[in-house]
Amino acid sequence: MKEILLCKYGEIVLKGGNRRYFEDTLVREMRYRAANFGNFQITNVQSTMTIEPADDFADLDGMFDAARRLFGIAAVGRAAVAEKNMDSILEVAKAYLPTFLEGKKTFKVEAKRSDKTFPLSSPEISAAVGGAVLSVCPRLKVDVHHPDVTLRVEVRDRAAYVHAGQFKGAGGLPVGTNGKGLLLLSGGIDSPVAGWMMAKRGVRLEALYFESMPYTSEQARQKVLDLAALVARWSGSIMVHVISLTHIQEELVRNCEEEYFTLLLRRYMMQLANMVAKKQDCQALITGESLGQVASQTMHALNVTNALAEYPVFRPVIGMDKEEIVQLARHIGTFETSILPFEDCCTVFTPRHPKTRPQLDKVMEEEKKLPFEELCREAFETAQSIYIKAKF
Ligand code: ATP
Ligand code: MG
């Protein structure tokens, strides 16, 4: 008996003329991921992607998890393949379905024929498969209204498939179909989640990390690269740019009023992000800011940093509670890494009493004490780019 994966497309089925483009993009991306798990045959038939192991060595479990992390796929099912005749369908159903029924009391069968030349109607197929399942699992009962499990038979072009339902996929749109965004990635909980949310909308990610050695450590940098690698399991490979803010921070401490440190630093970050975005041809910036979470994320403070932005700044977690962000971080797999205790450049030299209702003109006055452009240019020169190749 041969087991395969059936992937259902998500939002792209709503697309009109360019739907084909979206489907092709997804198939290409799935093939690329599959190369990590052995030999598979991947085809797109009737708006379903089928993933078939091409030999006995192909790792279907690994492929199943990887397929569920591909944006654009709404659901992934595991299914057994039968020939397009009832003998084969019943035989496969009896052999394959019982494992999905362990511990269950009731089930129903739903059959679907996209091949209308098949001699039995859908209700007839359902009844026959239901009978076959009962013959091998006699304690089960059929319940067509509220079954514990719904078993499915799909008679399609090339074969019939028997399965026990679908598992939720990543949803969203294929990465790369909605431009490229520059994610300001810190070692915290929020920014990896923010990047993941935008990747889910089809945005290809590059990342920018600001460090402040020796005030921040090598481990802090490694943590950020590890987070990028975890996000990349969903989004695909990510180029991480690392820029040193050490000199800027030292100048701020030496020359500016303490209560403005963080705000000024964030304006430098924004300007450097503009510069990286321009060089890398990104069309938006992405941050993990959440309204009111800290002093630099009040509406007044956001206005002060946003005033410099030359690109739209996407803040997908702006309206989320910390608990909701944490829940997503766990789902993505970044939470455990995010809570490792390494310092961030924002947490060194933090003012004791940061301004929560800053005024832009006052901040800019403070900013004029330093040669803003020159310090940015100098920091930009420190940029290093590290390619994080996705391991699916
Ligand atoms: P996070 O959990 O993502 O670190 P946070 O709650 O700690 O967020 P801040 O430190 O105020 O919040 O940072 C707000 C946002 O600014 C971050 O989500 C991130 O997008 C960006 N940011 C902060 N520090 C850095 C950094 N060192 N490098 C790059 N971006 C940063
Ligand atoms: Mg942070």
CSV table of C-alpha atoms and ligand atoms in Angstrom, one decimal:
chain,number,residue,atom,x,y,z
A,1,MET,CA,0.0,0.0,0.0
A,2,LYS,CA,1.3,3.4,-0.9
A,3,GLU,CA,0.8,6.5,1.3
A,4,ILE,CA,1.0,10.0,-0.1
A,5,LEU,CA,0.2,13.5,0.9
A,6,LEU,CA,-2.6,15.6,-0.5
A,7,CYS,CA,-2.2,19.3,-0.1
A,8,LYS,CA,-5.1,21.8,-0.4
A,9,TYR,CA,-4.4,25.3,-1.5
A,10,GLY,CA,-5.5,28.2,0.7
A,11,GLU,CA,-6.4,31.7,-0.3
A,12,ILE,CA,-4.9,31.3,-3.8
A,13,VAL,CA,-8.0,29.5,-4.9
A,14,LEU,CA,-9.7,32.9,-4.7
A,15,LYS,CA,-7.3,34.3,-7.3
A,16,GLY,CA,-8.5,34.8,-10.8
A,17,GLY,CA,-6.2,34.9,-13.9
A,18,ASN,CA,-2.9,34.6,-12.0
A,19,ARG,CA,-4.0,31.6,-10.0
A,20,ARG,CA,-1.8,29.4,-12.1
A,21,TYR,CA,1.2,31.5,-11.2
A,22,PHE,CA,0.5,31.0,-7.5
A,23,GLU,CA,0.1,27.3,-7.9
A,24,ASP,CA,3.3,27.0,-9.9
A,25,THR,CA,5.2,28.9,-7.3
A,26,LEU,CA,4.0,26.6,-4.6
A,27,VAL,CA,4.8,23.4,-6.5
A,28,ARG,CA,8.3,24.8,-7.1
A,29,GLU,CA,8.8,25.6,-3.5
A,30,MET,CA,7.4,22.2,-2.3
A,31,ARG,CA,9.9,20.4,-4.7
A,32,TYR,CA,12.7,22.5,-3.2
A,33,ARG,CA,11.7,21.5,0.3
A,34,ALA,CA,11.2,17.8,-0.7
A,35,ALA,CA,14.8,17.5,-1.8
A,36,ASN,CA,15.6,17.4,2.0
A,37,PHE,CA,13.5,14.3,2.5
A,38,GLY,CA,14.3,12.0,-0.4
A,39,ASN,CA,12.8,11.4,-3.8
A,40,PHE,CA,9.2,12.5,-4.3
A,41,GLN,CA,7.0,13.1,-7.3
A,42,ILE,CA,5.1,16.3,-6.8
A,43,THR,CA,2.2,17.2,-9.1
A,44,ASN,CA,-0.6,19.7,-9.3
A,45,VAL,CA,-3.8,18.2,-10.4
A,46,GLN,CA,-7.3,19.7,-10.1
A,47,SER,CA,-6.1,22.3,-7.5
A,48,THR,CA,-4.6,19.7,-5.2
A,49,MET,CA,-1.0,19.1,-4.8
A,50,THR,CA,-0.1,15.4,-4.5
A,51,ILE,CA,3.3,14.4,-3.0
A,52,GLU,CA,4.2,10.8,-3.7
A,53,PRO,CA,7.3,9.0,-2.4
A,54,ALA,CA,9.3,7.8,-5.4
A,55,ASP,CA,11.1,5.1,-3.5
A,56,ASP,CA,11.1,3.4,-0.1
A,57,PHE,CA,13.7,5.7,1.3
A,58,ALA,CA,11.6,8.9,1.1
A,59,ASP,CA,10.8,10.3,4.5
A,60,LEU,CA,7.1,10.9,4.4
A,61,ASP,CA,6.8,12.0,8.0
A,62,GLY,CA,9.4,14.7,7.6
A,63,MET,CA,7.8,15.8,4.3
A,64,PHE,CA,4.4,16.0,6.0
A,65,ASP,CA,5.7,18.4,8.7
A,66,ALA,CA,7.6,20.5,6.0
A,67,ALA,CA,4.5,20.7,3.9
A,68,ARG,CA,2.5,22.0,6.8
A,69,ARG,CA,5.0,24.8,7.2
A,70,LEU,CA,4.6,26.0,3.6
A,71,PHE,CA,2.6,29.2,3.3
A,72,GLY,CA,-0.2,28.9,0.7
A,73,ILE,CA,-1.1,25.4,1.8
A,74,ALA,CA,-4.3,25.4,3.8
A,75,ALA,CA,-4.4,21.7,4.7
A,76,VAL,CA,-2.3,18.6,4.3
A,77,GLY,CA,-3.8,15.1,4.4
A,78,ARG,CA,-2.2,11.7,4.5
A,79,ALA,CA,-3.9,9.3,2.1
A,80,ALA,CA,-3.5,5.8,0.8
A,81,VAL,CA,-3.7,5.2,-2.9
A,82,ALA,CA,-6.1,2.8,-4.4
A,83,GLU,CA,-6.8,1.8,-8.0
A,84,LYS,CA,-10.0,3.2,-9.5
A,85,ASN,CA,-12.2,0.2,-8.8
A,86,MET,CA,-14.2,-0.8,-5.7
A,87,ASP,CA,-12.2,-3.9,-4.9
A,88,SER,CA,-9.0,-2.0,-4.6
A,89,ILE,CA,-10.7,0.9,-2.7
A,90,LEU,CA,-12.3,-1.5,-0.2
A,91,GLU,CA,-9.1,-3.4,0.3
A,92,VAL,CA,-7.1,-0.3,0.9
A,93,ALA,CA,-9.7,1.2,3.2
A,94,LYS,CA,-9.7,-1.9,5.4
A,95,ALA,CA,-5.9,-2.0,5.6
A,96,TYR,CA,-5.3,1.8,6.0
A,97,LEU,CA,-8.1,3.3,8.0
A,98,PRO,CA,-8.2,1.3,11.3
A,99,THR,CA,-5.2,3.1,12.7
A,100,PHE,CA,-7.1,6.4,12.5
A,101,LEU,CA,-10.0,4.9,14.3
A,102,GLU,CA,-8.2,3.6,17.5
A,103,GLY,CA,-10.1,4.9,20.6
A,104,LYS,CA,-12.9,6.3,18.5
A,105,LYS,CA,-16.6,5.3,18.8
A,106,THR,CA,-18.3,6.7,15.7
A,107,PHE,CA,-17.4,7.5,12.2
A,108,LYS,CA,-18.8,8.4,8.8
A,109,VAL,CA,-17.5,8.1,5.3
A,110,GLU,CA,-17.7,10.9,2.8
A,111,ALA,CA,-17.0,10.1,-0.8
A,112,LYS,CA,-16.3,12.5,-3.6
A,113,ARG,CA,-15.9,11.8,-7.3
A,114,SER,CA,-14.2,14.3,-9.5
A,115,ASP,CA,-14.2,11.5,-12.1
A,116,LYS,CA,-17.9,11.4,-13.0
A,117,THR,CA,-17.4,8.3,-15.2
A,118,PHE,CA,-16.8,6.2,-12.1
A,119,PRO,CA,-19.6,3.6,-12.0
A,120,LEU,CA,-20.8,4.2,-8.4
A,121,SER,CA,-22.3,7.4,-7.1
A,122,SER,CA,-20.7,9.2,-4.1
A,123,PRO,CA,-23.3,7.8,-1.6
A,124,GLU,CA,-22.8,4.3,-3.0
A,125,ILE,CA,-19.1,4.6,-2.5
A,126,SER,CA,-19.6,5.9,1.1
A,127,ALA,CA,-21.9,3.0,2.0
A,128,ALA,CA,-19.6,0.4,0.6
A,129,VAL,CA,-16.5,1.8,2.3
A,130,GLY,CA,-18.5,2.2,5.6
A,131,GLY,CA,-19.4,-1.5,5.4
A,132,ALA,CA,-15.8,-2.5,4.8
A,133,VAL,CA,-14.6,-0.5,7.8
A,134,LEU,CA,-17.3,-2.0,10.0
A,135,SER,CA,-16.2,-5.5,8.9
A,136,VAL,CA,-12.7,-4.9,10.3
A,137,CYS,CA,-13.7,-2.6,13.2
A,138,PRO,CA,-17.0,-4.2,14.4
A,139,ARG,CA,-17.3,-2.2,17.6
A,140,LEU,CA,-17.5,1.1,15.8
A,141,LYS,CA,-20.8,2.7,14.9
A,142,VAL,CA,-21.8,5.0,12.0
A,143,ASP,CA,-23.0,8.4,13.0
A,144,VAL,CA,-23.6,10.7,10.1
A,145,HIS,CA,-24.4,13.8,12.2
A,146,HIS,CA,-21.6,14.0,14.8
A,147,PRO,CA,-19.0,11.4,14.1
A,148,ASP,CA,-15.7,11.2,16.0
A,149,VAL,CA,-13.9,10.8,12.7
A,150,THR,CA,-14.9,11.5,9.1
A,151,LEU,CA,-13.2,9.1,6.6
A,152,ARG,CA,-12.9,10.2,3.1
A,153,VAL,CA,-12.7,8.6,-0.3
A,154,GLU,CA,-11.7,10.8,-3.3
A,155,VAL,CA,-12.0,9.3,-6.8
A,156,ARG,CA,-9.8,11.5,-8.9
A,157,ASP,CA,-8.3,11.5,-12.4
A,158,ARG,CA,-5.5,9.1,-11.9
A,159,ALA,CA,-6.4,7.2,-8.8
A,160,ALA,CA,-8.6,6.9,-5.8
A,161,TYR,CA,-7.5,8.2,-2.4
A,162,VAL,CA,-8.6,7.0,1.0
A,163,HIS,CA,-7.9,9.1,4.1
A,164,ALA,CA,-9.0,10.2,7.5
A,165,GLY,CA,-9.2,13.9,7.0
A,166,GLN,CA,-6.9,16.8,6.8
A,167,PHE,CA,-4.5,18.6,9.1
A,168,LYS,CA,-4.3,22.3,9.2
A,169,GLY,CA,-1.6,23.8,7.0
A,170,ALA,CA,0.2,27.1,7.4
A,171,GLY,CA,-2.3,29.1,5.3
A,172,GLY,CA,-1.5,32.4,3.8
A,173,LEU,CA,0.1,33.1,0.5
A,174,PRO,CA,3.3,31.7,-1.1
A,175,VAL,CA,6.4,33.6,0.0
A,176,GLY,CA,7.8,35.8,-2.7
A,177,THR,CA,4.4,36.6,-4.2
A,178,ASN,CA,4.1,39.8,-2.2
A,179,GLY,CA,7.4,41.6,-2.3
A,180,LYS,CA,10.3,41.7,0.1
A,181,GLY,CA,10.3,43.1,3.6
A,182,LEU,CA,13.2,44.0,5.9
A,183,LEU,CA,12.5,42.6,9.4
A,184,LEU,CA,14.1,44.3,12.3
A,185,LEU,CA,15.0,41.2,14.2
A,186,SER,CA,16.0,41.4,17.8
A,187,GLY,CA,16.4,38.4,20.2
A,188,GLY,CA,13.0,38.9,21.7
A,189,ILE,CA,9.7,37.2,21.4
A,190,ASP,CA,7.9,39.7,19.2
A,191,SER,CA,10.0,40.3,16.2
A,192,PRO,CA,10.3,36.7,15.0
A,193,VAL,CA,6.5,36.4,15.3
A,194,ALA,CA,6.1,39.7,13.3
A,195,GLY,CA,8.3,38.3,10.5
A,196,TRP,CA,6.5,35.1,10.4
A,197,MET,CA,3.1,36.9,10.1
A,198,MET,CA,4.3,38.9,7.2
A,199,ALA,CA,5.9,35.9,5.5
A,200,LYS,CA,2.5,34.3,5.8
A,201,ARG,CA,1.1,37.1,3.7
A,202,GLY,CA,3.6,36.2,0.9
A,203,VAL,CA,6.4,38.6,1.9
A,204,ARG,CA,10.0,37.4,1.4
A,205,LEU,CA,12.1,38.3,4.4
A,206,GLU,CA,15.5,39.8,4.9
A,207,ALA,CA,16.5,40.6,8.5
A,208,LEU,CA,18.4,43.4,10.2
A,209,TYR,CA,20.0,42.9,13.6
A,210,PHE,CA,21.6,45.7,15.6
A,211,GLU,CA,24.3,44.7,18.0
A,212,SER,CA,26.5,46.6,20.4
A,213,MET,CA,29.6,44.7,21.1
A,214,PRO,CA,31.1,44.5,23.7
A,215,TYR,CA,27.9,45.5,25.5
A,216,THR,CA,26.1,42.7,23.7
A,217,SER,CA,27.7,39.3,23.3
A,218,GLU,CA,28.5,36.8,20.6
A,219,GLN,CA,25.8,34.6,22.1
A,220,ALA,CA,23.2,37.4,21.7
A,221,ARG,CA,24.1,37.5,18.0
A,222,GLN,CA,24.0,33.7,17.7
A,223,LYS,CA,20.6,33.7,19.3
A,224,VAL,CA,19.3,36.1,16.7
A,225,LEU,CA,20.8,33.9,13.9
A,226,ASP,CA,19.1,30.9,15.5
A,227,LEU,CA,15.8,32.7,15.5
A,228,ALA,CA,16.2,33.5,11.9
A,229,ALA,CA,16.9,29.9,11.1
A,230,LEU,CA,13.7,28.9,12.9
A,231,VAL,CA,11.6,31.4,11.0
A,232,ALA,CA,13.3,30.3,7.8
A,233,ARG,CA,11.8,26.8,8.3
A,234,TRP,CA,8.5,28.5,7.3
A,235,SER,CA,9.6,31.4,5.2
A,236,GLY,CA,12.6,30.0,3.3
A,237,SER,CA,16.2,31.2,3.6
A,238,ILE,CA,16.8,34.6,5.1
A,239,MET,CA,19.7,37.0,4.7
A,240,VAL,CA,20.6,38.6,8.0
A,241,HIS,CA,22.4,41.9,8.1
A,242,VAL,CA,24.2,42.8,11.3
A,243,ILE,CA,25.1,46.4,12.0
A,244,SER,CA,27.0,47.7,15.0
A,245,LEU,CA,25.5,50.5,17.1
A,246,THR,CA,28.3,50.6,19.6
A,247,HIS,CA,29.7,53.9,18.6
A,248,ILE,CA,26.3,55.5,18.2
A,249,GLN,CA,25.3,54.4,21.7
A,250,GLU,CA,28.5,55.6,23.2
A,251,GLU,CA,28.0,59.0,21.6
A,252,LEU,CA,24.4,59.2,22.7
A,253,VAL,CA,25.4,58.5,26.3
A,254,ARG,CA,28.1,61.0,26.2
A,255,ASN,CA,26.1,63.8,24.6
A,256,CYS,CA,22.4,63.5,25.0
A,257,GLU,CA,19.9,63.6,27.8
A,258,GLU,CA,19.3,60.2,29.3
A,259,GLU,CA,15.5,60.2,29.0
A,260,TYR,CA,15.9,60.4,25.2
A,261,PHE,CA,18.5,57.6,24.8
A,262,THR,CA,16.0,54.9,23.6
A,263,LEU,CA,14.0,57.2,21.4
A,264,LEU,CA,17.1,58.5,19.7
A,265,LEU,CA,18.6,55.1,19.3
A,266,ARG,CA,15.4,53.9,17.7
A,267,ARG,CA,15.5,56.8,15.2
A,268,TYR,CA,19.1,55.7,14.3
A,269,MET,CA,17.8,52.2,13.8
A,270,MET,CA,15.0,53.4,11.6
A,271,GLN,CA,17.4,55.4,9.4
A,272,LEU,CA,19.8,52.5,9.1
A,273,ALA,CA,16.8,50.2,8.2
A,274,ASN,CA,15.9,52.7,5.5
A,275,MET,CA,19.5,52.5,4.1
A,276,VAL,CA,19.6,48.6,4.2
A,277,ALA,CA,16.1,48.4,2.6
A,278,LYS,CA,17.2,50.7,-0.2
A,279,LYS,CA,20.3,48.7,-0.9
A,280,GLN,CA,18.6,45.4,-0.7
A,281,ASP,CA,15.6,46.5,-2.7
A,282,CYS,CA,13.0,45.8,0.1
A,283,GLN,CA,9.6,47.5,-0.2
A,284,ALA,CA,8.7,47.6,3.5
A,285,LEU,CA,10.1,47.5,7.0
A,286,ILE,CA,8.7,45.0,9.6
A,287,THR,CA,8.9,45.4,13.4
A,288,GLY,CA,7.6,43.5,16.4
A,289,GLU,CA,6.2,46.6,18.1
A,290,SER,CA,3.0,46.2,20.1
A,291,LEU,CA,1.1,49.3,21.2
A,292,GLY,CA,1.9,50.3,24.7
A,293,GLN,CA,4.1,47.4,25.5
A,294,VAL,CA,7.0,49.5,26.6
A,295,ALA,CA,7.8,53.3,26.7
A,296,SER,CA,9.2,53.3,23.1
A,297,GLN,CA,5.9,51.7,21.8
A,298,THR,CA,3.4,54.3,23.0
A,299,MET,CA,1.7,56.1,20.1
A,300,HIS,CA,3.7,59.2,20.7
A,301,ALA,CA,7.0,57.3,20.6
A,302,LEU,CA,6.0,55.4,17.5
A,303,ASN,CA,5.3,58.7,15.8
A,304,VAL,CA,8.8,59.9,16.7
A,305,THR,CA,10.4,56.9,15.1
A,306,ASN,CA,8.0,56.5,12.3
A,307,ALA,CA,8.6,60.1,11.2
A,308,LEU,CA,11.9,59.0,9.6
A,309,ALA,CA,10.6,55.9,7.8
A,310,GLU,CA,10.9,56.0,4.1
A,311,TYR,CA,8.9,52.8,3.6
A,312,PRO,CA,5.7,51.5,5.0
A,313,VAL,CA,6.4,50.0,8.5
A,314,PHE,CA,4.4,46.8,9.0
A,315,ARG,CA,3.8,46.1,12.7
A,316,PRO,CA,1.6,43.0,12.6
A,317,VAL,CA,1.6,42.4,16.3
A,318,ILE,CA,0.6,46.0,17.1
A,319,GLY,CA,-2.8,45.0,18.4
A,320,MET,CA,-1.9,41.8,20.0
A,321,ASP,CA,-1.6,41.0,23.8
A,322,LYS,CA,1.7,39.5,24.9
A,323,GLU,CA,-0.1,36.3,25.7
A,324,GLU,CA,-1.3,36.0,22.1
A,325,ILE,CA,2.2,36.7,20.8
A,326,VAL,CA,3.6,34.1,23.1
A,327,GLN,CA,1.1,31.6,21.8
A,328,LEU,CA,2.1,32.2,18.2
A,329,ALA,CA,5.8,32.1,19.1
A,330,ARG,CA,5.2,28.6,20.6
A,331,HIS,CA,3.3,27.5,17.5
A,332,ILE,CA,6.1,28.8,15.2
A,333,GLY,CA,8.8,27.2,17.4
A,334,THR,CA,10.7,30.4,18.3
A,335,PHE,CA,9.6,30.9,21.9
A,336,GLU,CA,12.1,28.7,23.7
A,337,THR,CA,15.0,30.4,21.9
A,338,SER,CA,13.5,33.9,22.4
A,339,ILE,CA,13.5,33.5,26.2
A,340,LEU,CA,17.2,32.7,26.5
A,341,PRO,CA,18.6,35.4,28.6
A,342,PHE,CA,20.9,37.5,26.4
A,343,GLU,CA,21.0,41.2,26.4
A,344,ASP,CA,19.8,43.3,23.5
A,345,CYS,CA,21.3,46.6,22.4
A,346,CYS,CA,18.1,48.3,23.5
A,347,THR,CA,18.6,47.0,27.0
A,348,VAL,CA,22.0,48.4,27.5
A,349,PHE,CA,22.1,52.1,28.5
A,350,THR,CA,18.3,52.1,29.1
A,351,PRO,CA,17.1,55.3,30.6
A,352,ARG,CA,15.7,55.1,34.1
A,353,HIS,CA,12.8,57.3,33.2
A,354,PRO,CA,12.2,57.1,29.5
A,355,LYS,CA,9.9,59.6,27.9
A,356,THR,CA,6.5,58.1,27.1
A,357,ARG,CA,4.9,61.1,25.5
A,358,PRO,CA,7.8,62.5,23.6
A,359,GLN,CA,7.5,65.5,21.2
A,360,LEU,CA,9.1,65.2,17.9
A,361,ASP,CA,10.6,68.7,17.9
A,362,LYS,CA,12.2,68.2,21.3
A,363,VAL,CA,13.6,64.8,20.2
A,364,MET,CA,15.0,66.4,17.0
A,365,GLU,CA,16.6,69.2,19.0
A,366,GLU,CA,18.3,66.6,21.1
A,367,GLU,CA,19.3,64.6,18.0
A,368,LYS,CA,21.0,67.7,16.6
A,369,LYS,CA,23.7,67.5,19.3
A,370,LEU,CA,25.2,64.7,17.1
A,371,PRO,CA,26.0,64.4,13.4
A,372,PHE,CA,23.1,62.1,12.7
A,373,GLU,CA,23.9,61.4,9.0
A,374,GLU,CA,27.6,60.9,9.5
A,375,LEU,CA,27.0,58.4,12.4
A,376,CYS,CA,24.5,56.5,10.3
A,377,ARG,CA,26.9,56.3,7.4
A,378,GLU,CA,29.7,55.1,9.6
A,379,ALA,CA,27.4,52.4,11.2
A,380,PHE,CA,26.2,51.3,7.8
A,381,GLU,CA,29.9,50.6,6.9
A,382,THR,CA,30.0,48.0,9.7
A,383,ALA,CA,27.3,45.9,8.1
A,384,GLN,CA,27.9,42.2,7.7
A,385,SER,CA,25.6,39.9,5.8
A,386,ILE,CA,25.0,36.3,7.0
A,387,TYR,CA,23.0,34.0,4.8
A,388,ILE,CA,20.8,31.7,6.9
A,389,LYS,CA,19.9,28.8,4.6
A,390,ALA,CA,16.6,27.2,5.5
A,391,LYS,CA,16.7,23.7,7.0
A,392,PHE,CA,13.2,22.4,6.5
B,1,ATP,P1,11.1,41.9,20.7
B,1,ATP,O1,10.5,40.9,21.6
B,1,ATP,O2,10.9,41.6,19.3
B,1,ATP,O3,12.6,42.1,21.1
B,1,ATP,P2,10.5,44.1,22.4
B,1,ATP,O4,9.2,44.0,23.0
B,1,ATP,O5,11.7,43.7,23.1
B,1,ATP,O6,10.4,43.3,21.0
B,1,ATP,P3,11.8,46.6,21.7
B,1,ATP,O7,13.0,46.1,22.2
B,1,ATP,O8,11.2,47.9,22.1
B,1,ATP,O9,10.6,45.6,21.9
B,1,ATP,O10,11.8,46.5,20.1
B,1,ATP,C1,10.8,46.8,19.3
B,1,ATP,C2,11.1,46.3,17.9
B,1,ATP,O11,12.2,47.0,17.4
B,1,ATP,C3,11.4,44.8,17.9
B,1,ATP,O12,10.3,44.0,17.8
B,1,ATP,C4,12.3,44.8,16.7
B,1,ATP,O13,11.5,44.8,15.5
B,1,ATP,C5,13.0,46.1,16.7
B,1,ATP,N1,14.3,45.9,17.5
B,1,ATP,C6,14.6,46.1,18.8
B,1,ATP,N2,15.9,45.8,19.1
B,1,ATP,C7,16.4,45.4,17.9
B,1,ATP,C8,17.8,45.0,17.5
B,1,ATP,N3,18.7,44.8,18.4
B,1,ATP,N4,18.0,44.7,16.2
B,1,ATP,C9,17.0,44.8,15.3
B,1,ATP,N5,15.7,45.2,15.6
B,1,ATP,C10,15.5,45.5,16.9
B,2,MG,MG,13.7,43.5,22.1
